[in-house]
Coordinates of C-alpha atoms and ligand atoms in Angstrom, one line a residue:
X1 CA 0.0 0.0 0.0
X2 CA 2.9 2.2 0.5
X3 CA 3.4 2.4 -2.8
X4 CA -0.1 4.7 -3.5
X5 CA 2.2 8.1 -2.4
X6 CA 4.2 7.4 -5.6
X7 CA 1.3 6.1 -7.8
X8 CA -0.2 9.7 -7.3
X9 CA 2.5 11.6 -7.9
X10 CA 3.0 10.1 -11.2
X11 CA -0.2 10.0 -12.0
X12 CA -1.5 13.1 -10.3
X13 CA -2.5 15.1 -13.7
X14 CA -4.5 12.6 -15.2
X15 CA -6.4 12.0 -12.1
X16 CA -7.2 15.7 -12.2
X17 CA -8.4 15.5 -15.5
X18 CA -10.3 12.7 -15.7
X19 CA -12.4 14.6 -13.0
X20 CA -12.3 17.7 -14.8
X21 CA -14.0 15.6 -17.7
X22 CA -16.8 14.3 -16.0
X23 CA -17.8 17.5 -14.1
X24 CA -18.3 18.9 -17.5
X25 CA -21.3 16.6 -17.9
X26 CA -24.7 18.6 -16.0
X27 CA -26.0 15.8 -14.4
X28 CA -28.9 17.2 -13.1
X29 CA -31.0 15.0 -11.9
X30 CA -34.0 17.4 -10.8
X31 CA -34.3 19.2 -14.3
X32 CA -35.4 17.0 -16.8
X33 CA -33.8 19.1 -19.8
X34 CA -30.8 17.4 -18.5
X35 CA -31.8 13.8 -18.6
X36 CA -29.6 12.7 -21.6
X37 CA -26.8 14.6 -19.9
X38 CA -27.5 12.3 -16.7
X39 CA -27.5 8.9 -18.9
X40 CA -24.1 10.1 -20.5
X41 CA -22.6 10.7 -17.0
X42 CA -24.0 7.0 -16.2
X43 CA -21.8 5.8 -19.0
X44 CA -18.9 7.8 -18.1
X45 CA -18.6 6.3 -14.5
X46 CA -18.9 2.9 -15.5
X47 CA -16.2 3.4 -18.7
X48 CA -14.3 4.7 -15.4
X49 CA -15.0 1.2 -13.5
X50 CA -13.9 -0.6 -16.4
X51 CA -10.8 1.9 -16.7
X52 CA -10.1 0.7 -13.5
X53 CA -9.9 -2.8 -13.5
X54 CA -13.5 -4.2 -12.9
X55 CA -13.9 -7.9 -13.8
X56 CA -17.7 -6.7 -15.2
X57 CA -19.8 -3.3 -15.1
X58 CA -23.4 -2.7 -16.1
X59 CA -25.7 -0.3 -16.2
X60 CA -28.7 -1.0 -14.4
X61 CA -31.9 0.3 -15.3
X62 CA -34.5 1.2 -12.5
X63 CA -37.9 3.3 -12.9
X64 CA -35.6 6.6 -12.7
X65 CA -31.8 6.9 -13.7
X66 CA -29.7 3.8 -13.6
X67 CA -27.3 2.4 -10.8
X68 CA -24.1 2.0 -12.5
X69 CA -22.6 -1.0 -10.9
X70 CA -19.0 -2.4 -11.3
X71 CA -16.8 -5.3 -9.3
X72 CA -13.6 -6.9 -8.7
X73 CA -14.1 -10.2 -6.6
X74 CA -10.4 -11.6 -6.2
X75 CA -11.3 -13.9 -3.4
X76 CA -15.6 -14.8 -2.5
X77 CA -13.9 -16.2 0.9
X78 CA -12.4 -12.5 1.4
X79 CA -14.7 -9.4 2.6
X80 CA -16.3 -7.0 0.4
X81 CA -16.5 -3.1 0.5
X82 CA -19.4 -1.8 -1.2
X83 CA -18.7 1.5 -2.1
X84 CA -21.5 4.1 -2.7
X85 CA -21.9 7.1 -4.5
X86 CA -23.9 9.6 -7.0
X87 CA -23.1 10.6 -10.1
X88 CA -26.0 13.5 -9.8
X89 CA -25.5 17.2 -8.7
X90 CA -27.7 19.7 -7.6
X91 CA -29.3 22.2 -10.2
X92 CA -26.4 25.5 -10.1
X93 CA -28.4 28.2 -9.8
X94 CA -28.4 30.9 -9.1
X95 CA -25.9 31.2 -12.5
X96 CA -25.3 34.8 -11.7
X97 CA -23.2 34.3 -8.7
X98 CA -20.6 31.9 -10.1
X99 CA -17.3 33.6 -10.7
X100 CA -16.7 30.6 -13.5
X101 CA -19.6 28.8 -15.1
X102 CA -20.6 25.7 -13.4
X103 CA -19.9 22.9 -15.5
X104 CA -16.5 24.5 -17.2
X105 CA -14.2 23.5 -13.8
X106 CA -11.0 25.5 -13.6
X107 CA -8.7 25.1 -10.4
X108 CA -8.3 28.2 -8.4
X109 CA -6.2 29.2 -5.1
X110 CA -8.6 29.7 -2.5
X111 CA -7.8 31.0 1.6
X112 CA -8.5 27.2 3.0
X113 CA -7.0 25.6 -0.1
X114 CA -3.8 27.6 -1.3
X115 CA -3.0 24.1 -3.5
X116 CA -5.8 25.1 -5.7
X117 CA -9.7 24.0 -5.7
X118 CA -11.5 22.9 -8.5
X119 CA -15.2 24.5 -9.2
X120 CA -17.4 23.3 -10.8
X121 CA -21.2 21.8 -9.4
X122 CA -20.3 18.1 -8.3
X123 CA -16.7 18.4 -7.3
X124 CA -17.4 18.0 -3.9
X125 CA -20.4 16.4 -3.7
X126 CA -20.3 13.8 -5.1
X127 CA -18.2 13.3 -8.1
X128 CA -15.0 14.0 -6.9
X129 CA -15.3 12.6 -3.9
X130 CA -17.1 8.9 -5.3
X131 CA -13.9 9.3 -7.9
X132 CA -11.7 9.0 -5.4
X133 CA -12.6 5.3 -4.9
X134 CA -12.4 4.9 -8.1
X135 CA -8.6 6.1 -8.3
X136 CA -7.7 4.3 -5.1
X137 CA -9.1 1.0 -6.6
X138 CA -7.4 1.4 -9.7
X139 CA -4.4 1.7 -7.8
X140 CA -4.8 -1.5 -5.9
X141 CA -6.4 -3.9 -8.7
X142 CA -3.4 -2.5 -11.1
X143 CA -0.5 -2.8 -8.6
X144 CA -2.2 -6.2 -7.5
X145 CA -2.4 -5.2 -3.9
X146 CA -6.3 -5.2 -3.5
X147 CA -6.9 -7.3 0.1
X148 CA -10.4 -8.0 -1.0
X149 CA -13.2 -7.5 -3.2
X150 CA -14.7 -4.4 -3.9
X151 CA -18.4 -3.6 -5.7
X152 CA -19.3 -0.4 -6.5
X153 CA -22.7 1.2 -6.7
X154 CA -23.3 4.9 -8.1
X155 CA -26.7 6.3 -9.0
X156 CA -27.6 9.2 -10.1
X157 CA -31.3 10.1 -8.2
X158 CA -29.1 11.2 -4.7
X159 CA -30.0 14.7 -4.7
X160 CA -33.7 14.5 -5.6
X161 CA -34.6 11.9 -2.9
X162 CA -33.4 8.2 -4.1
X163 CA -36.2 7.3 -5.1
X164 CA -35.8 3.8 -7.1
X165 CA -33.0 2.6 -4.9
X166 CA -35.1 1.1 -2.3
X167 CA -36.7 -1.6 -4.8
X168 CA -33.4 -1.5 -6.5
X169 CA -31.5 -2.9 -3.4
X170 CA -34.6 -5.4 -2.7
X171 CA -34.4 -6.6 -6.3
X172 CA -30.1 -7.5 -6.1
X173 CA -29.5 -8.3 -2.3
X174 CA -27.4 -10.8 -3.6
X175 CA -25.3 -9.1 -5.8
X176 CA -24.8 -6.3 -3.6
X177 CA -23.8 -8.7 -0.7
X178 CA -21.1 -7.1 1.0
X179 CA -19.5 -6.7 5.1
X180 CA -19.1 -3.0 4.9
X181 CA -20.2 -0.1 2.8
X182 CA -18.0 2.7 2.4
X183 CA -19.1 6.5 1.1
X184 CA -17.4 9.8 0.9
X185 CA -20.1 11.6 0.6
X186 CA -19.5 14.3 3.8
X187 CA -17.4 16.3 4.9
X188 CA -14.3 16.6 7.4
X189 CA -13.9 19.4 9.9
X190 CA -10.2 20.9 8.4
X191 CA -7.6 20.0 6.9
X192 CA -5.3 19.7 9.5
X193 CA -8.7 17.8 11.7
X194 CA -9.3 14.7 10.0
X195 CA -13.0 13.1 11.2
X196 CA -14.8 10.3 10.3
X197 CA -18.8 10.9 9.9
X198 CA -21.0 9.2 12.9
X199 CA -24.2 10.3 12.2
X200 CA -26.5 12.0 9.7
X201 CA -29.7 13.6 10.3
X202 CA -33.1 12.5 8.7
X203 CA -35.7 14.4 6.7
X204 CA -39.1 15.1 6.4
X205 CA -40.2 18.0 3.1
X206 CA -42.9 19.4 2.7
X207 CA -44.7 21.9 0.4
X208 CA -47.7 23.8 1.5
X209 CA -50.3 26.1 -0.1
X210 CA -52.5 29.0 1.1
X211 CA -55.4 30.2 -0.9
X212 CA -57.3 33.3 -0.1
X213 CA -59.6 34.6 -2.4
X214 CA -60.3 33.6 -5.8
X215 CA -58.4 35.7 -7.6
X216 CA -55.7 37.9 -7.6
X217 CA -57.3 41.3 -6.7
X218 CA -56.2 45.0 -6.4
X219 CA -54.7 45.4 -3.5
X220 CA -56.4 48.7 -2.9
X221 CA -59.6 48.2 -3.5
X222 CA -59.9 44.6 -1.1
X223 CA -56.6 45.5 1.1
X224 CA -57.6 45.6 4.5
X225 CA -61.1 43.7 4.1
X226 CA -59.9 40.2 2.9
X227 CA -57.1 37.6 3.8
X228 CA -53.6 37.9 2.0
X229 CA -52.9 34.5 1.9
X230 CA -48.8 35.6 1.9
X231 CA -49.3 37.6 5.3
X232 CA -51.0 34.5 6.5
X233 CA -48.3 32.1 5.5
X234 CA -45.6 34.2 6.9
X235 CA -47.8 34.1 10.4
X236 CA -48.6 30.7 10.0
X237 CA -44.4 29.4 9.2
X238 CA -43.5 32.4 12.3
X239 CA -45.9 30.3 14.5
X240 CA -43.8 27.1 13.8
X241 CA -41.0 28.6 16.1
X242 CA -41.4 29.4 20.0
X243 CA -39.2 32.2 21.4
X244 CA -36.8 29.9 22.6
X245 CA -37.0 28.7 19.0
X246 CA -38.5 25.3 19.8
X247 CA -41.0 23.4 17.0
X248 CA -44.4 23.8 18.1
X249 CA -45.6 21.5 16.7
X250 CA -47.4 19.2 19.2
X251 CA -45.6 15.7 19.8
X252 CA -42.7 16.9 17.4
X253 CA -40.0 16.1 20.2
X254 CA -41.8 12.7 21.1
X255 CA -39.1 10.2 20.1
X256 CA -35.8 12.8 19.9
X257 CA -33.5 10.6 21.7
X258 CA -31.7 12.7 24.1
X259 CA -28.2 12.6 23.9
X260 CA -26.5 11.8 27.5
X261 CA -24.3 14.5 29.6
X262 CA -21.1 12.5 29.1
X263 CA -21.5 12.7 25.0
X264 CA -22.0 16.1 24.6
X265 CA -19.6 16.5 26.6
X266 CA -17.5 14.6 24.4
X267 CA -18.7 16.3 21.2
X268 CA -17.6 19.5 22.9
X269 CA -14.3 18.6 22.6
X270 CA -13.8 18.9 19.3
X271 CA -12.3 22.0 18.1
X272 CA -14.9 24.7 17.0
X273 CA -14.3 28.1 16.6
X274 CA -17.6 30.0 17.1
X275 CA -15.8 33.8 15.8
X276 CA -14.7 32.2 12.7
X277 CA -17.9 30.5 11.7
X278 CA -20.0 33.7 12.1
X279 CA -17.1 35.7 10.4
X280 CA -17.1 32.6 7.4
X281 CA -21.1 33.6 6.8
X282 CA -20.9 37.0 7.9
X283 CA -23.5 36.7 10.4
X284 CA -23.8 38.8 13.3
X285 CA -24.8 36.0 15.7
X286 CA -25.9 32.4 15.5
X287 CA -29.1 31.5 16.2
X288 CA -31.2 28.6 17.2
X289 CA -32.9 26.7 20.2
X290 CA -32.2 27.5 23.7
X291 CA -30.1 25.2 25.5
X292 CA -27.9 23.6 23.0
X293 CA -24.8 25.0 21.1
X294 CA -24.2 25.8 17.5
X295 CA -22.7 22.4 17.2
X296 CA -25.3 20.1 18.9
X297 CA -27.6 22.4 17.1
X298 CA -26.6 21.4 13.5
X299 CA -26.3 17.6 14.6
X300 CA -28.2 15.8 17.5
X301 CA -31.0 18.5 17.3
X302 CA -34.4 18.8 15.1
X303 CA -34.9 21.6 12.6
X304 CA -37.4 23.4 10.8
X305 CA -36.4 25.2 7.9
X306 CA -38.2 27.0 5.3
X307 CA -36.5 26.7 2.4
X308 CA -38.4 28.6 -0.5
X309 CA -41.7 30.9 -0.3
X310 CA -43.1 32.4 -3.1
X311 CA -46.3 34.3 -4.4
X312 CA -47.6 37.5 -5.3
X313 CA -45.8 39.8 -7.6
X314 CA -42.0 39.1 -7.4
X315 CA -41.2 40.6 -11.0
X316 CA -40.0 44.6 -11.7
X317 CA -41.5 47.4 -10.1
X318 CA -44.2 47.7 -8.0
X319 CA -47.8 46.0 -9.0
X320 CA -50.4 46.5 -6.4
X321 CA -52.1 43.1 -5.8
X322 CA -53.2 40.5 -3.1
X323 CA -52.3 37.1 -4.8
X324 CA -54.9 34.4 -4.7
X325 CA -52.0 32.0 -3.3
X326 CA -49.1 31.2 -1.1
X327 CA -46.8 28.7 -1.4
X328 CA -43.6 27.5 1.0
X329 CA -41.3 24.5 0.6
X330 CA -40.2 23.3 4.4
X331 CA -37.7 20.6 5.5
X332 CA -37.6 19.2 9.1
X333 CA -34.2 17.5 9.7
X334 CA -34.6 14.8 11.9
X335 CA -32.8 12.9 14.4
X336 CA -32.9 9.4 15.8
X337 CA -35.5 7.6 16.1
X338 CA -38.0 10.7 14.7
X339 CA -39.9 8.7 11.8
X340 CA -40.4 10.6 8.6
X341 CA -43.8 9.9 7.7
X342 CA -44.3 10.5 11.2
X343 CA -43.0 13.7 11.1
X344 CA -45.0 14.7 7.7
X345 CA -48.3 13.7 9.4
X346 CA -48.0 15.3 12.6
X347 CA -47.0 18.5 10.2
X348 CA -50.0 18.7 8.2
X349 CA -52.2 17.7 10.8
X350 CA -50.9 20.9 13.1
X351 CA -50.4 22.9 9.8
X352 CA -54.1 22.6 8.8
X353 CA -55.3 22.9 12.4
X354 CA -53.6 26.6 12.3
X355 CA -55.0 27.7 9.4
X356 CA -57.4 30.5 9.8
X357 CA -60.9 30.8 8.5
X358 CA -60.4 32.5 6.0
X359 CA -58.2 30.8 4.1
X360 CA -57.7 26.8 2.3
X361 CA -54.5 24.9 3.3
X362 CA -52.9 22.4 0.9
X363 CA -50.0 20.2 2.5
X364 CA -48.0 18.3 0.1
X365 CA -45.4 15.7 1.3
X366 CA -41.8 15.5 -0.8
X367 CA -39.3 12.7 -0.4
X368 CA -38.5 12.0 3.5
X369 CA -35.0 9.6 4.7
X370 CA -34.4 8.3 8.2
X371 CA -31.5 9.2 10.2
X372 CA -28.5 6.9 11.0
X373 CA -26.1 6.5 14.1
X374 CA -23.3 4.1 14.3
X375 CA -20.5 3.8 17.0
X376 CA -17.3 3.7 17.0
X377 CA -16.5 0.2 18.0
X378 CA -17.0 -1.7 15.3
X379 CA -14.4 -3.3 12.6
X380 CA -15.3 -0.6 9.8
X381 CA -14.5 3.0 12.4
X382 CA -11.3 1.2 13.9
X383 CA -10.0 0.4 10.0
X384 CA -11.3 3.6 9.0
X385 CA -9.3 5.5 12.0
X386 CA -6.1 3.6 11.5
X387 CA -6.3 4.9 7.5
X388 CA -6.5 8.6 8.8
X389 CA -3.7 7.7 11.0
X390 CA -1.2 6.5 8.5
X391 CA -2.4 9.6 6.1
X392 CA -2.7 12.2 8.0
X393 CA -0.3 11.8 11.3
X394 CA -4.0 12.0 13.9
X395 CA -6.4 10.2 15.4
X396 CA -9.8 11.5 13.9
X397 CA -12.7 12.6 15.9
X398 CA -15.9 11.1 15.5
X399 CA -18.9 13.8 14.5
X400 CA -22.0 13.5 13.6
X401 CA -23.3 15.8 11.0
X402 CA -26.0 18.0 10.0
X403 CA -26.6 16.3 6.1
X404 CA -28.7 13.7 5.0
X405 CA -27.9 10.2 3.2
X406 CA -31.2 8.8 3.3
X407 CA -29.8 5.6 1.6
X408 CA -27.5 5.0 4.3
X409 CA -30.9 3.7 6.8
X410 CA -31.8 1.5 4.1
X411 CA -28.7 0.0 3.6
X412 CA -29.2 -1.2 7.4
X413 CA -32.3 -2.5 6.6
X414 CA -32.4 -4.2 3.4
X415 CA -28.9 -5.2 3.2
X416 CA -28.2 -5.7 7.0
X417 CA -24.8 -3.5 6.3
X418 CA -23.2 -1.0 8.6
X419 CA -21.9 1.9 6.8
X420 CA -18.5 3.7 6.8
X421 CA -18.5 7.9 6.2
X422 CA -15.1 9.0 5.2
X423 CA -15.5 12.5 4.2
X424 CA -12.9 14.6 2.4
X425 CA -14.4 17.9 1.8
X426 CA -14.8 21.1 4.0
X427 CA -18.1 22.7 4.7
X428 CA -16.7 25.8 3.2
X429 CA -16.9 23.8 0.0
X430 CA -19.6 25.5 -1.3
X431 CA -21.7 22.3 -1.7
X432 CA -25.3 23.0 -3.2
X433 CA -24.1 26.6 -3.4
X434 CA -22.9 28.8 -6.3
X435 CA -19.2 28.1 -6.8
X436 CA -18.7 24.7 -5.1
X437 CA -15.8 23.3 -5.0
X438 CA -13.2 20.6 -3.8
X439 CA -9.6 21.1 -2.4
X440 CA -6.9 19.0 -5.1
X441 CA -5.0 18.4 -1.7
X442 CA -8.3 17.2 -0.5
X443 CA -9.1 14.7 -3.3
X444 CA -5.5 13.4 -3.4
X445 CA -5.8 12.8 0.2
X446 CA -8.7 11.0 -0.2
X447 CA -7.4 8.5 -2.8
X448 CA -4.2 8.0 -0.7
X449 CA -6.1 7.3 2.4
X450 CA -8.9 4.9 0.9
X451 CA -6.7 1.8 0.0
X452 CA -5.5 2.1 3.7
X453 CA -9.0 1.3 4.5
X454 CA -9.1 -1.5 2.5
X455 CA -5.4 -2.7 4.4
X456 CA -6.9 -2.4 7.8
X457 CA -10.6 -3.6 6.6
X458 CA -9.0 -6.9 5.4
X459 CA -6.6 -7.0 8.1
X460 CA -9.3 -6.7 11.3
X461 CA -11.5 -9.3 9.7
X462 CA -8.8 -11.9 9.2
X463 CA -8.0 -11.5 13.0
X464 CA -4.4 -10.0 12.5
Ligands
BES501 N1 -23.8 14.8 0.2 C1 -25.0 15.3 0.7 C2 -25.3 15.1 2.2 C3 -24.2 15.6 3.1 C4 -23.4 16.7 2.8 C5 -24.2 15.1 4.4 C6 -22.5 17.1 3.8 C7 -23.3 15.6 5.3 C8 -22.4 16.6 5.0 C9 -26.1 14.8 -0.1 O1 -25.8 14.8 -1.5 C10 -27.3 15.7 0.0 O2 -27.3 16.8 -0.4 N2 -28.4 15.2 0.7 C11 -29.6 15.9 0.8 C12 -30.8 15.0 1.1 C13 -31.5 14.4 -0.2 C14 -32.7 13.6 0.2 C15 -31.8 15.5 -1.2 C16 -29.6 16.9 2.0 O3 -28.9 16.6 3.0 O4 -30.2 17.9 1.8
MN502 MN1 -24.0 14.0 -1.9
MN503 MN1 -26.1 16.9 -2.2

């Protein structure tokens, strides 16, 4: 394995291009102007499998985009990783505020990466970070030091809710059969602060709808006399929060598990810097629920976010009008053992009990994903902690963050596998944001640490 230090450096550009290659693909899986672009990008990845050294790739069709699926089994009595990934990114806009375009990647110096970053949508999450597995298997299947087997599954539905992977995993338990899943789909807290990803939150989204009166009207001649559904959305959503910023929403906090004393305690440990994380978003102050700090507030806690409202006149100018309708997209981020549809219903019911006379409520319920613990004992952290070790010189901390992987529950569940989060990018990334990016130091860190994964993977199961 000690060999992987040199295999980068000699091949260091390509790697960088190859990656440059794909994120020129907009794989966008919520627009559907991009669909062709999305089935080319499924090709791409599993050229790159065979590329690699895969014994046999396909691309497997499901209701929505296809699983691209690759393997090298050197050994059916050795373990298997499964790695997981998606070849999808998030729609770019707003265009307006990238300093490049989205999907032409150049490398620029930034403060937190003075090797260079590359920008484009998808080079953090997740194609540069799922390409890093395929570099670090390359590396072991050509220099013939692969431990054991290795299976990779990408799709390309992540970022708009996974929705045929759950009867894709029921329909090929067997061929995904594996002892340990592995993702880089998170992040790590610096550069110099490796951490391996413990938890993920859930999600529950919603979309409502307030109508008011029929039609749009003047906003003279009714204002005053008739409900504007937009003031009573706003009153509705401000009712959501209590002044110490708890959910109101009645049996919301049923089933939070309460994290003990002695763990937050632990969690508070790890180095944050409160002055620098305001001064990163210029923000004045943080803000959230009493009782809890900015940390456990983005992890072990439950949110309600709105996260788009709309109606009325939004174009140029002024126009004087009360709009007929409202509309708000909402996200709860759950924590264990809150249940998404759980969530969803106890939303609309409180949602449409608030509603005043005057006005109709329409609750619509998006895509939802459980959240997912693991601890820190098991085979998959230790071998994942003695990677970061030989890379990076430190122990990493455990932390649970504030994302979602929805598959990650269902892995559990369907497959029975416990899964690994080694995350190489920085939540300064940009992720989901105009002008995302990924660190090169980053993404050849990741590909050097990986095969020691596999090294200490094979290594704890055989008992050594
Ligand atoms: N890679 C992210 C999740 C993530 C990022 C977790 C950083 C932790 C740290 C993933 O692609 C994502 O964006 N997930 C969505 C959920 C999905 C159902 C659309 C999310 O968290 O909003
Ligand atoms: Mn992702
Ligand atoms: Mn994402």
């Amino acid at each position: 394995m000690d060999q992987i230090k040199n295999y980068i450096s000699q091949h260091k550009d390509r790697f960088i291009n190859e990656l440059l290659e794909l994120l020129r693909k907009p794989s966008i899986s919520a627009d559907s102007a991009f669909s062709q672009d999305v089935i080319e990008t499924a090709n791409m990845v599993e050229q790159s499998l065979k590329d690699a050294g895969c014994d046999s790739t396909e691309i497997c069709e499901t209701k929505g985009y296809p699983v691209v699926y690759g393997e090298k089994i050197i050994d059916p009595k050795l373990p298997t990783v499964l790695v997981y990934g998606h070849y999808d990114v998030q729609p770019p806009d707003p265009m307006e505020l990238w300093t490049s375009p989205p999907f032409e990647p150049v490398i620029k110096q930034t403060e937190l990466h003075p090797e260079g970053a590359i920008f484009a949508r998808g080079a953090c999450d997740d194609k540069g970070q799922m390409y890093m597995h395929v570099k670090a298997a390359e590396f072991m299947i050509k220099n013939e030091v692969l431990p054991c087997n290795i299976k990779f599954m990408i799709e390309g539905e992540e970022e708009v809710g996974s929705d045929s992977l759950a009867d894709f995993l029921e329909g090929h338990k067997e061929k995904l059969s594996n002892d340990i899943i592995l993702i880089s789909d998170t992040g790590m807290m610096a550069n110099d602060v490796p951490s391996i990803t413990t938890g993920l939150r859930g999600l529950s989204y919603v979309e409502v709808e307030v109508t008011g009166p029929n039609r749009d009207l003047h906003s003279g001649i009714y204002g005053g006399a008739v409900p504007n559904p937009i003031n009573v959305l706003n009153k509705m959503i401000a009712s959501l929060h209590d002044e110490n910023n708890h959910i109101t929403i009645p049996n919301f906090y049923d089933k939070v598990e309460e994290v003990s004393d002695m763990e937050r305690a632990e969690m508070a440990k790890a180095p944050f810097d409160i002055e620098a994380y305001k001064k990163a978003l210029d923000i004045g102050d943080v803000h959230g629920e009493s009782g809890y700090t900015t940390s456990e507030r983005y992890s072990i806690r439950p949110t309600l976010d709105v996260n788009g409202i709309w109606g009325g006149y939004t174009g140029e100018g002024a126009k004087t009008v009360i709009a007929s309708k409202a509309y708000a997209k909402i996200s709860m981020r759950l924590v264990p053992h809150q249940e998404p549809d759980e969530i969803t219903e106890l939303f609309k019911k409180h949602f449409e009990a608030i509603a005043p006379e005057g006005v109709k409520v329409k609750v619509t319920p998006h895509h939802g994903g459980l959240p997912y613990v693991t601890n820190m004992d098991s085979i998959g952290y230790q071998a994942a902690a003695k990677a970061y070790e030989t890379t990076f010189g430190k122990t990493p901390i455990p932390e649970r963050t504030g994302g979602s992987i929805p598959i990650v529950a269902l892995f559990e569940q369907v497959l029975k596998s416990k899964t690994i989060l080694m995350g190489f990018g920085l939540d300064s990334d940009a992720i989901h944001s105009p002008n995302e990016h990924f660190g090169v130091w980053n993404y050849l860190k990741g590909i050097e640490t990986i095969p020691y994964f596999y090294k200490y993977f094979a290594e704890l199961n055989s008992g050594q």
